[in-house]
Amino acid sequence: MNNEETISSFDFSILCEDASNEDLFEDQTHQRISDNLHNLIDKSPKGITIGLEGSWGSGKSTVINLLKDKLNSSPRDNRLFFMFDAWAHDGDPLRMDFLRVIN
């Protein structure tokens, strides 16, 4: 047996994990969800908290980006958009990190 290793060459596709700022699906599902969330926020007389749940890669961040763009282009001045990624703070004291980020 030879001590040399044989390395085979494979073609790999690298997937980008960055969320999109546009809905690339034909039925515009992500856009419709963000539009409905925008309408909910606009009609709410008080501040609200919205949570999105879904599996990895289901488009949660894309919906958030679409919503953020729409909210930032709206004329309402007294609105604050804040996003807290709990996964980014996994293992940290969540409440303390949350308060530190909004401060």
C-alpha positions as a printed NumPy array, in Angstrom:
array([[  0.   ,   0.   ,   0.   ],
       [  1.253,   3.421,  -0.941],
       [  1.449,   6.25 ,   1.643],
       [  0.325,   8.799,  -0.933],
       [ -3.287,   9.89 ,  -0.73 ],
       [ -5.425,  10.216,  -3.776],
       [ -7.53 ,  13.354,  -3.81 ],
       [-10.469,  13.423,  -6.171],
       [-11.658,  16.662,  -7.657],
       [-15.274,  17.63 ,  -7.089],
       [-17.299,  20.546,  -8.399],
       [-18.946,  22.428,  -5.545],
       [-21.511,  25.182,  -5.577],
       [-21.103,  27.733,  -2.824],
       [-24.364,  29.089,  -1.511],
       [-24.512,  32.636,  -0.255],
       [-26.187,  32.981,   3.149],
       [-26.893,  36.683,   2.8  ],
       [-30.576,  37.53 ,   2.805],
       [-31.99 ,  39.064,  -0.323],
       [-33.475,  42.544,  -0.539],
       [-35.884,  41.458,  -3.24 ],
       [-38.391,  38.641,  -3.649],
       [-37.147,  36.425,  -6.462],
       [-40.054,  33.983,  -6.324],
       [-42.637,  34.185,  -9.087],
       [-45.618,  34.405,  -6.737],
       [-43.95 ,  37.149,  -4.637],
       [-44.733,  35.345,  -1.371],
       [-42.086,  37.175,   0.647],
       [-43.213,  40.533,  -0.73 ],
       [-46.85 ,  39.794,   0.109],
       [-45.931,  38.801,   3.676],
       [-43.887,  41.977,   4.174],
       [-46.703,  44.081,   2.661],
       [-49.205,  42.555,   5.104],
       [-46.865,  43.165,   8.024],
       [-46.412,  46.766,   6.873],
       [-50.187,  47.256,   6.77 ],
       [-50.485,  45.75 ,  10.257],
       [-47.824,  48.115,  11.582],
       [-49.369,  51.143,   9.853],
       [-52.813,  50.417,  11.315],
       [-51.53 ,  49.796,  14.828],
       [-52.055,  52.823,  17.087],
       [-49.352,  51.612,  19.489],
       [-46.023,  49.884,  19.168],
       [-46.108,  46.175,  18.445],
       [-43.676,  43.305,  18.517],
       [-43.538,  40.882,  15.603],
       [-41.769,  37.543,  15.619],
       [-41.102,  35.47 ,  12.517],
       [-40.656,  31.733,  12.799],
       [-39.489,  29.385,  10.106],
       [-36.863,  26.861,   9.223],
       [-33.375,  27.824,   8.091],
       [-33.498,  29.278,   4.592],
       [-37.252,  29.815,   4.544],
       [-36.912,  33.544,   3.86 ],
       [-37.418,  35.179,   7.255],
       [-34.504,  37.571,   6.767],
       [-35.679,  38.406,   3.25 ],
       [-39.13 ,  39.304,   4.601],
       [-37.482,  41.476,   7.264],
       [-35.302,  43.244,   4.676],
       [-38.316,  43.913,   2.449],
       [-40.301,  45.218,   5.427],
       [-37.435,  47.405,   6.642],
       [-37.063,  48.969,   3.176],
       [-40.791,  49.662,   3.014],
       [-40.884,  51.149,   6.531],
       [-37.847,  53.323,   5.853],
       [-39.485,  54.707,   2.716],
       [-42.751,  55.505,   4.533],
       [-43.362,  59.117,   5.609],
       [-44.094,  58.309,   9.283],
       [-41.385,  59.863,  11.464],
       [-42.205,  58.394,  14.871],
       [-41.368,  54.819,  13.955],
       [-38.387,  52.816,  15.158],
       [-37.416,  49.609,  13.395],
       [-35.341,  47.313,  15.568],
       [-34.213,  43.784,  14.787],
       [-32.605,  41.491,  17.349],
       [-31.1  ,  38.222,  16.122],
       [-31.321,  35.848,  19.076],
       [-29.19 ,  33.246,  17.258],
       [-26.303,  35.679,  17.099],
       [-26.369,  35.852,  20.895],
       [-26.739,  32.132,  21.538],
       [-25.228,  31.243,  24.88 ],
       [-25.169,  34.852,  26.104],
       [-27.576,  36.206,  28.728],
       [-30.339,  37.125,  26.27 ],
       [-32.042,  39.872,  28.26 ],
       [-28.78 ,  41.718,  28.967],
       [-27.674,  41.522,  25.315],
       [-31.081,  42.717,  24.135],
       [-31.   ,  45.742,  26.428],
       [-27.4  ,  46.494,  25.477],
       [-28.241,  46.457,  21.763],
       [-31.243,  48.798,  22.025],
       [-29.369,  51.2  ,  24.242]])
